[in-house]
């Protein structure tokens, strides 16, 4: 049986796994979960993934959470020679890719999540100045990463670019990249946006994600005013 991916198209990490699966030509079975309804919190899924996060991959009796771990597993298991550039065996190149993936996991996505969580929780009505400062700081770091290479870890697209791109698609929709302050980041973003898999898989979900967050902020604003 093919691997089963628990996902939601609004989720940047889920889109990352979907893109890598597409690149590898994998026929993933997919099951949609609604995180707003906490459908990932069932006893069965919590046992498989105690973090209760989306996405999760299940293959035979093996379960794996966190998109960064999942895409490394998929490329290691299913990658063919033509996929080597996405996660090369060269130790320094691989270490650089890993560092960028950890940046997405530990810095970039948490800054998006800091906007998402209070929005879904009914508290956030607009992005605060401190949130914007944190997002801008992440943009600054990415601009520096792009100082010496065309892409985030090399002169070719790697797993790092795919992972960061899905997060950036949502962040850019909420706080657009200033091409004067971050010209390299803007150029990278445009180039990645033009990749076929980004157009087919990432763009629809990211647009829906951003639209939903903005609508919820407006809804929260109305609700808070009605309580005054």
GROMACS .gro file of C-alpha atoms in nm:
model
  228
    1UNK     CA    1   0.000   0.000   0.000
    2UNK     CA    2   0.122   0.355  -0.070
    3UNK     CA    3   0.208   0.584   0.222
    4UNK     CA    4  -0.088   0.765   0.378
    5UNK     CA    5  -0.053   1.139   0.432
    6UNK     CA    6  -0.278   1.311   0.683
    7UNK     CA    7  -0.294   1.670   0.559
    8UNK     CA    8  -0.480   1.993   0.516
    9UNK     CA    9  -0.421   2.207   0.207
   10UNK     CA   10  -0.413   2.525   0.416
   11UNK     CA   11  -0.115   2.387   0.610
   12UNK     CA   12   0.224   2.502   0.474
   13UNK     CA   13   0.404   2.195   0.616
   14UNK     CA   14   0.148   1.964   0.454
   15UNK     CA   15   0.199   2.135   0.119
   16UNK     CA   16   0.573   2.082   0.157
   17UNK     CA   17   0.524   1.705   0.184
   18UNK     CA   18   0.276   1.706  -0.104
   19UNK     CA   19   0.527   1.886  -0.327
   20UNK     CA   20   0.813   1.649  -0.242
   21UNK     CA   21   0.584   1.352  -0.303
   22UNK     CA   22   0.495   1.501  -0.641
   23UNK     CA   23   0.862   1.554  -0.732
   24UNK     CA   24   0.936   1.191  -0.643
   25UNK     CA   25   0.638   1.068  -0.844
   26UNK     CA   26   0.482   0.907  -0.536
   27UNK     CA   27   0.116   0.810  -0.536
   28UNK     CA   28   0.038   0.911  -0.180
   29UNK     CA   29  -0.296   0.824  -0.028
   30UNK     CA   30  -0.425   1.140   0.138
   31UNK     CA   31  -0.670   1.203   0.419
   32UNK     CA   32  -0.785   1.554   0.500
   33UNK     CA   33  -0.800   1.670   0.861
   34UNK     CA   34  -0.956   1.994   0.983
   35UNK     CA   35  -0.729   2.141   1.252
   36UNK     CA   36  -0.990   2.402   1.348
   37UNK     CA   37  -1.218   2.114   1.451
   38UNK     CA   38  -0.915   1.938   1.606
   39UNK     CA   39  -0.977   1.626   1.399
   40UNK     CA   40  -0.615   1.526   1.463
   41UNK     CA   41  -0.690   1.491   1.836
   42UNK     CA   42  -0.867   1.155   1.825
   43UNK     CA   43  -0.723   0.887   2.056
   44UNK     CA   44  -0.615   0.682   1.753
   45UNK     CA   45  -0.424   0.967   1.589
   46UNK     CA   46  -0.285   1.097   1.919
   47UNK     CA   47  -0.131   0.755   1.983
   48UNK     CA   48   0.033   0.767   1.640
   49UNK     CA   49   0.137   1.131   1.670
   50UNK     CA   50   0.148   1.263   2.028
   51UNK     CA   51   0.229   1.613   1.895
   52UNK     CA   52  -0.115   1.615   1.726
   53UNK     CA   53   0.021   1.811   1.432
   54UNK     CA   54  -0.043   1.815   1.059
   55UNK     CA   55   0.100   1.658   0.845
   56UNK     CA   56   0.163   1.302   0.951
   57UNK     CA   57   0.284   1.016   0.731
   58UNK     CA   58   0.182   0.656   0.792
   59UNK     CA   59   0.343   0.365   0.607
   60UNK     CA   60   0.273   0.009   0.718
   61UNK     CA   61   0.315   0.032   1.098
   62UNK     CA   62   0.550   0.331   1.078
   63UNK     CA   63   0.422   0.680   1.165
   64UNK     CA   64   0.622   0.999   1.121
   65UNK     CA   65   0.529   1.357   1.210
   66UNK     CA   66   0.690   1.694   1.124
   67UNK     CA   67   0.718   1.784   0.757
   68UNK     CA   68   1.095   1.829   0.775
   69UNK     CA   69   1.146   1.474   0.903
   70UNK     CA   70   0.892   1.340   0.653
   71UNK     CA   71   1.051   1.492   0.343
   72UNK     CA   72   1.399   1.371   0.443
   73UNK     CA   73   1.256   1.022   0.493
   74UNK     CA   74   1.079   1.029   0.156
   75UNK     CA   75   1.384   1.152  -0.036
   76UNK     CA   76   1.607   0.895   0.136
   77UNK     CA   77   1.370   0.607   0.066
   78UNK     CA   78   1.221   0.694  -0.271
   79UNK     CA   79   1.471   0.935  -0.427
   80UNK     CA   80   1.633   0.832  -0.754
   81UNK     CA   81   1.964   0.959  -0.899
   82UNK     CA   82   1.786   1.254  -1.062
   83UNK     CA   83   1.669   1.371  -0.719
   84UNK     CA   84   2.013   1.385  -0.556
   85UNK     CA   85   2.039   1.764  -0.587
   86UNK     CA   86   1.741   1.810  -0.354
   87UNK     CA   87   1.933   1.646  -0.068
   88UNK     CA   88   2.290   1.569  -0.179
   89UNK     CA   89   2.521   1.327  -0.001
   90UNK     CA   90   2.798   1.587   0.031
   91UNK     CA   91   2.820   1.640   0.405
   92UNK     CA   92   2.859   2.018   0.402
   93UNK     CA   93   2.583   2.072   0.148
   94UNK     CA   94   2.353   1.844   0.344
   95UNK     CA   95   2.442   2.019   0.670
   96UNK     CA   96   2.356   2.355   0.512
   97UNK     CA   97   2.022   2.222   0.391
   98UNK     CA   98   1.952   2.081   0.737
   99UNK     CA   99   2.031   2.416   0.896
  100UNK     CA  100   1.785   2.593   0.665
  101UNK     CA  101   1.522   2.329   0.744
  102UNK     CA  102   1.582   2.384   1.115
  103UNK     CA  103   1.547   2.758   1.055
  104UNK     CA  104   1.207   2.699   0.898
  105UNK     CA  105   1.106   2.469   1.183
  106UNK     CA  106   1.247   2.674   1.469
  107UNK     CA  107   1.221   3.035   1.351
  108UNK     CA  108   1.020   3.102   1.036
  109UNK     CA  109   0.714   2.882   1.086
  110UNK     CA  110   0.679   2.974   1.457
  111UNK     CA  111   0.652   3.338   1.349
  112UNK     CA  112   0.370   3.246   1.116
  113UNK     CA  113   0.213   3.033   1.389
  114UNK     CA  114   0.229   3.330   1.629
  115UNK     CA  115  -0.017   3.499   1.393
  116UNK     CA  116  -0.226   3.191   1.321
  117UNK     CA  117  -0.287   3.073   1.678
  118UNK     CA  118  -0.448   3.390   1.822
  119UNK     CA  119  -0.640   3.439   1.497
  120UNK     CA  120  -0.795   3.093   1.517
  121UNK     CA  121  -0.845   3.149   1.890
  122UNK     CA  122  -1.063   3.455   1.825
  123UNK     CA  123  -0.822   3.707   1.977
  124UNK     CA  124  -0.624   3.862   1.690
  125UNK     CA  125  -0.787   4.139   1.485
  126UNK     CA  126  -0.474   4.262   1.307
  127UNK     CA  127  -0.105   4.177   1.292
  128UNK     CA  128   0.074   4.362   1.570
  129UNK     CA  129   0.389   4.570   1.533
  130UNK     CA  130   0.589   4.316   1.732
  131UNK     CA  131   0.472   4.037   1.501
  132UNK     CA  132   0.574   4.243   1.199
  133UNK     CA  133   0.917   4.305   1.353
  134UNK     CA  134   0.965   3.933   1.402
  135UNK     CA  135   0.860   3.856   1.045
  136UNK     CA  136   1.090   4.129   0.911
  137UNK     CA  137   1.377   3.982   1.112
  138UNK     CA  138   1.316   3.644   0.949
  139UNK     CA  139   1.313   3.811   0.607
  140UNK     CA  140   1.647   3.972   0.692
  141UNK     CA  141   1.799   3.634   0.775
  142UNK     CA  142   1.670   3.480   0.452
  143UNK     CA  143   1.810   3.773   0.254
  144UNK     CA  144   2.151   3.699   0.406
  145UNK     CA  145   2.125   3.328   0.323
  146UNK     CA  146   2.074   3.429  -0.040
  147UNK     CA  147   2.387   3.646  -0.050
  148UNK     CA  148   2.614   3.383  -0.205
  149UNK     CA  149   2.379   3.136  -0.375
  150UNK     CA  150   2.076   3.157  -0.604
  151UNK     CA  151   1.874   2.945  -0.364
  152UNK     CA  152   1.879   2.906   0.013
  153UNK     CA  153   2.145   2.637   0.039
  154UNK     CA  154   2.291   2.600  -0.312
  155UNK     CA  155   2.262   2.728  -0.666
  156UNK     CA  156   1.989   2.471  -0.729
  157UNK     CA  157   1.659   2.407  -0.555
  158UNK     CA  158   1.685   2.182  -0.249
  159UNK     CA  159   1.447   2.054   0.016
  160UNK     CA  160   1.521   2.374   0.208
  161UNK     CA  161   1.371   2.595  -0.063
  162UNK     CA  162   1.055   2.386  -0.086
  163UNK     CA  163   1.001   2.387   0.289
  164UNK     CA  164   1.068   2.758   0.333
  165UNK     CA  165   0.860   2.847   0.027
  166UNK     CA  166   0.537   2.704   0.165
  167UNK     CA  167   0.581   2.901   0.488
  168UNK     CA  168   0.681   3.214   0.298
  169UNK     CA  169   0.376   3.194   0.071
  170UNK     CA  170   0.150   3.243   0.370
  171UNK     CA  171   0.374   3.501   0.538
  172UNK     CA  172   0.407   3.703   0.218
  173UNK     CA  173   0.029   3.706   0.183
  174UNK     CA  174   0.001   3.854   0.532
  175UNK     CA  175   0.306   4.083   0.523
  176UNK     CA  176   0.447   4.123   0.168
  177UNK     CA  177   0.821   4.112   0.106
  178UNK     CA  178   0.961   4.462   0.050
  179UNK     CA  179   1.166   4.423  -0.269
  180UNK     CA  180   1.374   4.730  -0.185
  181UNK     CA  181   1.482   4.598   0.154
  182UNK     CA  182   1.499   4.232   0.052
  183UNK     CA  183   1.564   4.220  -0.325
  184UNK     CA  184   1.727   3.875  -0.322
  185UNK     CA  185   1.444   3.727  -0.117
  186UNK     CA  186   1.185   3.879  -0.349
  187UNK     CA  187   1.368   3.741  -0.655
  188UNK     CA  188   1.390   3.398  -0.493
  189UNK     CA  189   1.020   3.407  -0.405
  190UNK     CA  190   0.921   3.494  -0.761
  191UNK     CA  191   1.142   3.218  -0.903
  192UNK     CA  192   1.000   2.958  -0.665
  193UNK     CA  193   0.644   3.073  -0.737
  194UNK     CA  194   0.697   2.996  -1.104
  195UNK     CA  195   0.789   2.632  -1.043
  196UNK     CA  196   0.514   2.405  -1.175
  197UNK     CA  197   0.465   2.221  -0.846
  198UNK     CA  198   0.431   2.551  -0.660
  199UNK     CA  199   0.164   2.669  -0.900
  200UNK     CA  200  -0.030   2.342  -0.882
  201UNK     CA  201   0.011   2.243  -0.519
  202UNK     CA  202   0.128   2.538  -0.313
  203UNK     CA  203  -0.048   2.840  -0.462
  204UNK     CA  204  -0.413   2.730  -0.420
  205UNK     CA  205  -0.361   2.626  -0.059
  206UNK     CA  206  -0.160   2.933   0.038
  207UNK     CA  207  -0.417   3.169  -0.113
  208UNK     CA  208  -0.694   2.990   0.073
  209UNK     CA  209  -0.490   2.999   0.395
  210UNK     CA  210  -0.423   3.373   0.378
  211UNK     CA  211  -0.780   3.454   0.277
  212UNK     CA  212  -0.912   3.251   0.569
  213UNK     CA  213  -0.682   3.421   0.820
  214UNK     CA  214  -0.777   3.769   0.699
  215UNK     CA  215  -1.147   3.684   0.712
  216UNK     CA  216  -1.109   3.549   1.065
  217UNK     CA  217  -0.931   3.867   1.178
  218UNK     CA  218  -1.223   4.072   1.049
  219UNK     CA  219  -1.466   3.835   1.218
  220UNK     CA  220  -1.272   3.867   1.545
  221UNK     CA  221  -1.283   4.245   1.514
  222UNK     CA  222  -1.662   4.245   1.475
  223UNK     CA  223  -1.704   4.004   1.766
  224UNK     CA  224  -1.486   4.210   1.996
  225UNK     CA  225  -1.672   4.531   1.908
  226UNK     CA  226  -2.006   4.365   1.976
  227UNK     CA  227  -1.890   4.279   2.330
  228UNK     CA  228  -1.809   4.643   2.416
   0.00000   0.00000   0.00000
